[in-house]
Amino acid sequence: MYGAAQPVSEPEAHIAMALTFDDGPSPRYTPQLLDGLRERGVHATFFLVGEQVEEQAPLVLRMAKEGHQIGNHSFSHVDLTKCSDEEALRELQSCDLALRSVLGPGEYWVRPPYGSLGDAVCEAWHTPVICWSVDPKDWECRNTEQVVHHILGHAEDGSIVLLHDCYATSVAAALQVVDQLQAQGVEFMTVEELLSRKGGEAVPGKVYRKIG
């Protein structure tokens, strides 16, 4: 585990983790986050809500151009476990189409809203399903210091950290975490890069909460 006063003693171990951001893109806060990540040389993973993708197409294109991984967070951010399997698949397919309309062909990994997806839908879907291992509940507390403290206290090698780029407090927290952990030798990368680094296989329908 990490704490603010607990430096990583062996940076040569290539400790790595993934910062992920849900519910965007936010025209107000996502550009600030992208600026900060670019300054720090960090790639993250953004799980986007389909109904916001076309309206924010320039921002989505910027994410891709700057090397971030872009994923599918459903079209309208509904709880997919409260839908029929057919409705849940339509939600994912609609978001996938929205992403393709802006970014072109690609494999846009899924993160279901609330981290819940039925087994049958997982099995039917054609990409990995990405959940998380560190959740500071930034959407609830809206407190930068609290979010930073939680991440530093729980993140470890292979962690997938859940944040939301629609809150100023979360953007500030993410950049503070990067500054503190980069100084300790931690590397930040996309979920796809993290899986590749760890020698794992991207298995369609498999749920990933941590890598390695």
CSV table of C-alpha atoms in Angstrom, one decimal:
chain,number,residue,atom,x,y,z
A,1,MET,CA,0.0,0.0,0.0
A,2,TYR,CA,1.0,3.6,-0.4
A,3,GLY,CA,0.8,6.5,2.0
A,4,ALA,CA,1.9,10.1,1.6
A,5,ALA,CA,4.9,9.4,4.0
A,6,GLN,CA,5.6,5.9,2.6
A,7,PRO,CA,7.9,6.2,-0.4
A,8,VAL,CA,8.3,3.3,-2.7
A,9,SER,CA,11.7,1.8,-1.9
A,10,GLU,CA,12.4,0.1,-5.1
A,11,PRO,CA,11.3,2.1,-8.2
A,12,GLU,CA,13.3,-0.3,-10.3
A,13,ALA,CA,10.4,-2.8,-9.8
A,14,HIS,CA,8.4,-0.8,-12.4
A,15,ILE,CA,5.4,-0.3,-10.3
A,16,ALA,CA,2.5,0.7,-12.6
A,17,MET,CA,-1.2,1.5,-12.3
A,18,ALA,CA,-4.0,2.9,-14.4
A,19,LEU,CA,-6.0,6.1,-13.7
A,20,THR,CA,-9.5,5.8,-15.2
A,21,PHE,CA,-12.2,8.5,-15.6
A,22,ASP,CA,-15.9,7.9,-16.0
A,23,ASP,CA,-19.0,9.9,-17.0
A,24,GLY,CA,-17.3,12.3,-19.4
A,25,PRO,CA,-16.4,14.1,-21.4
A,26,SER,CA,-16.9,17.2,-19.4
A,27,PRO,CA,-16.5,20.4,-21.5
A,28,ARG,CA,-15.6,22.3,-18.3
A,29,TYR,CA,-13.2,20.0,-16.5
A,30,THR,CA,-11.9,17.4,-18.9
A,31,PRO,CA,-9.7,20.0,-20.8
A,32,GLN,CA,-8.0,20.9,-17.5
A,33,LEU,CA,-7.3,17.3,-16.8
A,34,LEU,CA,-6.0,16.7,-20.3
A,35,ASP,CA,-3.7,19.7,-19.9
A,36,GLY,CA,-2.3,18.3,-16.6
A,37,LEU,CA,-1.8,14.8,-17.8
A,38,ARG,CA,0.0,16.1,-20.9
A,39,GLU,CA,2.3,18.2,-18.8
A,40,ARG,CA,3.1,15.1,-16.7
A,41,GLY,CA,3.5,12.7,-19.6
A,42,VAL,CA,0.6,10.5,-18.3
A,43,HIS,CA,-1.9,8.4,-20.4
A,44,ALA,CA,-5.2,7.5,-18.7
A,45,THR,CA,-8.4,5.7,-19.7
A,46,PHE,CA,-11.6,7.6,-20.3
A,47,PHE,CA,-14.9,5.7,-20.2
A,48,LEU,CA,-17.4,8.0,-22.1
A,49,VAL,CA,-21.1,8.3,-22.1
A,50,GLY,CA,-22.3,7.8,-25.6
A,51,GLU,CA,-25.0,10.5,-25.7
A,52,GLN,CA,-22.3,13.1,-24.8
A,53,VAL,CA,-19.7,11.9,-27.4
A,54,GLU,CA,-21.0,13.6,-30.6
A,55,GLU,CA,-21.6,16.9,-28.8
A,56,GLN,CA,-18.0,16.9,-27.4
A,57,ALA,CA,-16.4,15.4,-30.5
A,58,PRO,CA,-13.4,17.8,-30.5
A,59,LEU,CA,-12.6,16.8,-26.9
A,60,VAL,CA,-12.9,13.1,-27.7
A,61,LEU,CA,-10.6,13.5,-30.7
A,62,ARG,CA,-8.1,15.3,-28.5
A,63,MET,CA,-8.1,12.5,-26.0
A,64,ALA,CA,-7.3,10.0,-28.7
A,65,LYS,CA,-4.7,12.3,-30.3
A,66,GLU,CA,-2.9,12.6,-26.9
A,67,GLY,CA,-2.6,8.9,-26.4
A,68,HIS,CA,-5.4,8.2,-24.0
A,69,GLN,CA,-7.5,5.0,-24.1
A,70,ILE,CA,-11.2,5.6,-24.8
A,71,GLY,CA,-13.8,3.2,-23.6
A,72,ASN,CA,-17.6,2.6,-23.6
A,73,HIS,CA,-19.6,3.7,-20.5
A,74,SER,CA,-23.0,2.9,-22.1
A,75,PHE,CA,-25.1,5.3,-24.1
A,76,SER,CA,-27.2,6.9,-21.4
A,77,HIS,CA,-25.6,5.8,-18.1
A,78,VAL,CA,-28.3,3.5,-17.0
A,79,ASP,CA,-27.9,0.6,-14.6
A,80,LEU,CA,-27.5,-2.2,-17.1
A,81,THR,CA,-28.5,-4.9,-14.6
A,82,LYS,CA,-31.9,-3.3,-14.4
A,83,CYS,CA,-32.4,-3.7,-18.1
A,84,SER,CA,-33.2,-6.8,-20.1
A,85,ASP,CA,-30.1,-8.4,-21.7
A,86,GLU,CA,-31.2,-7.1,-25.1
A,87,GLU,CA,-31.6,-3.5,-23.8
A,88,ALA,CA,-28.2,-3.7,-22.1
A,89,LEU,CA,-26.6,-4.8,-25.3
A,90,ARG,CA,-28.3,-2.0,-27.2
A,91,GLU,CA,-27.0,0.5,-24.7
A,92,LEU,CA,-23.4,-0.7,-25.2
A,93,GLN,CA,-23.8,-1.0,-29.0
A,94,SER,CA,-25.2,2.5,-29.2
A,95,CYS,CA,-22.2,3.9,-27.3
A,96,ASP,CA,-19.9,1.9,-29.5
A,97,LEU,CA,-21.4,3.4,-32.6
A,98,ALA,CA,-21.2,6.9,-31.2
A,99,LEU,CA,-17.5,6.4,-30.5
A,100,ARG,CA,-16.9,4.9,-33.9
A,101,SER,CA,-18.7,7.8,-35.6
A,102,VAL,CA,-16.1,10.2,-34.0
A,103,LEU,CA,-13.0,8.1,-33.8
A,104,GLY,CA,-13.4,5.5,-36.5
A,105,PRO,CA,-13.1,1.7,-36.2
A,106,GLY,CA,-11.5,0.5,-33.0
A,107,GLU,CA,-12.0,-1.7,-29.9
A,108,TYR,CA,-13.6,0.4,-27.2
A,109,TRP,CA,-13.4,-1.5,-23.9
A,110,VAL,CA,-16.5,-1.4,-21.7
A,111,ARG,CA,-17.0,-0.1,-18.2
A,112,PRO,CA,-20.6,-0.6,-17.2
A,113,PRO,CA,-22.2,2.1,-15.1
A,114,TYR,CA,-22.0,1.3,-11.4
A,115,GLY,CA,-19.6,-1.6,-12.3
A,116,SER,CA,-22.5,-4.0,-12.8
A,117,LEU,CA,-23.1,-6.1,-15.9
A,118,GLY,CA,-25.0,-9.4,-16.2
A,119,ASP,CA,-23.2,-12.6,-17.0
A,120,ALA,CA,-25.0,-13.2,-20.3
A,121,VAL,CA,-24.2,-9.6,-21.5
A,122,CYS,CA,-20.5,-10.1,-20.5
A,123,GLU,CA,-20.4,-13.3,-22.5
A,124,ALA,CA,-22.0,-11.7,-25.5
A,125,TRP,CA,-19.8,-8.7,-25.6
A,126,HIS,CA,-16.7,-8.5,-27.8
A,127,THR,CA,-14.3,-6.6,-25.5
A,128,PRO,CA,-12.9,-6.9,-22.0
A,129,VAL,CA,-15.1,-5.4,-19.2
A,130,ILE,CA,-13.1,-3.0,-16.9
A,131,CYS,CA,-14.1,-2.4,-13.3
A,132,TRP,CA,-11.7,-1.1,-10.6
A,133,SER,CA,-9.8,-2.0,-7.5
A,134,VAL,CA,-9.5,1.5,-5.9
A,135,ASP,CA,-12.6,3.7,-5.5
A,136,PRO,CA,-12.2,6.9,-3.5
A,137,LYS,CA,-15.9,7.7,-4.0
A,138,ASP,CA,-14.9,11.1,-5.4
A,139,TRP,CA,-18.4,11.7,-6.8
A,140,GLU,CA,-19.8,11.5,-3.3
A,141,CYS,CA,-17.2,13.3,-1.1
A,142,ARG,CA,-16.2,16.1,-3.6
A,143,ASN,CA,-13.1,16.6,-1.5
A,144,THR,CA,-9.7,16.7,-3.1
A,145,GLU,CA,-7.7,15.9,0.0
A,146,GLN,CA,-9.9,13.0,1.0
A,147,VAL,CA,-9.7,11.5,-2.5
A,148,VAL,CA,-5.9,11.8,-2.6
A,149,HIS,CA,-5.6,10.2,0.8
A,150,HIS,CA,-7.7,7.3,-0.2
A,151,ILE,CA,-5.9,6.6,-3.4
A,152,LEU,CA,-2.4,6.9,-1.7
A,153,GLY,CA,-3.6,4.5,1.0
A,154,HIS,CA,-5.0,1.8,-1.2
A,155,ALA,CA,-3.3,1.9,-4.6
A,156,GLU,CA,-0.7,-0.7,-5.4
A,157,ASP,CA,1.0,-2.3,-8.4
A,158,GLY,CA,-1.6,-3.2,-11.0
A,159,SER,CA,-4.4,-1.0,-9.5
A,160,ILE,CA,-7.2,0.4,-11.6
A,161,VAL,CA,-8.2,3.6,-10.0
A,162,LEU,CA,-11.8,4.9,-10.5
A,163,LEU,CA,-12.3,8.7,-10.8
A,164,HIS,CA,-14.7,11.1,-12.6
A,165,ASP,CA,-13.5,13.9,-14.7
A,166,CYS,CA,-16.8,15.9,-14.3
A,167,TYR,CA,-15.7,17.3,-10.9
A,168,ALA,CA,-13.0,19.9,-10.3
A,169,THR,CA,-12.0,18.2,-7.0
A,170,SER,CA,-11.4,14.9,-8.8
A,171,VAL,CA,-9.2,16.6,-11.5
A,172,ALA,CA,-7.1,18.3,-8.8
A,173,ALA,CA,-6.9,15.0,-6.8
A,174,ALA,CA,-5.8,13.0,-9.9
A,175,LEU,CA,-2.9,15.4,-10.7
A,176,GLN,CA,-1.8,15.5,-7.0
A,177,VAL,CA,-1.7,11.7,-7.0
A,178,VAL,CA,0.4,11.6,-10.2
A,179,ASP,CA,2.8,14.1,-8.8
A,180,GLN,CA,3.3,12.3,-5.5
A,181,LEU,CA,3.5,8.8,-7.0
A,182,GLN,CA,5.6,9.7,-10.0
A,183,ALA,CA,8.2,11.1,-7.6
A,184,GLN,CA,8.3,7.6,-6.0
A,185,GLY,CA,8.9,5.8,-9.3
A,186,VAL,CA,5.3,4.8,-10.1
A,187,GLU,CA,4.3,4.8,-13.8
A,188,PHE,CA,0.8,5.6,-15.0
A,189,MET,CA,-0.6,4.1,-18.1
A,190,THR,CA,-3.8,3.1,-19.8
A,191,VAL,CA,-5.6,-0.1,-18.8
A,192,GLU,CA,-4.7,-1.6,-22.1
A,193,GLU,CA,-1.0,-0.7,-21.7
A,194,LEU,CA,-1.1,-2.0,-18.1
A,195,LEU,CA,-2.5,-5.4,-19.2
A,196,SER,CA,0.1,-5.6,-22.0
A,197,ARG,CA,2.9,-4.7,-19.6
A,198,LYS,CA,1.8,-7.4,-17.2
A,199,GLY,CA,1.8,-10.0,-20.0
A,200,GLY,CA,-1.9,-10.5,-19.8
A,201,GLU,CA,-4.4,-11.3,-22.5
A,202,ALA,CA,-7.3,-9.1,-23.3
A,203,VAL,CA,-10.2,-11.6,-23.1
A,204,PRO,CA,-13.6,-10.5,-24.4
A,205,GLY,CA,-16.3,-10.6,-21.8
A,206,LYS,CA,-13.8,-11.0,-18.9
A,207,VAL,CA,-14.1,-8.6,-16.0
A,208,TYR,CA,-10.9,-7.0,-14.9
A,209,ARG,CA,-10.7,-5.2,-11.5
A,210,LYS,CA,-7.0,-5.2,-11.1
A,211,ILE,CA,-4.2,-6.2,-13.5
A,212,GLY,CA,-1.8,-8.8,-12.2
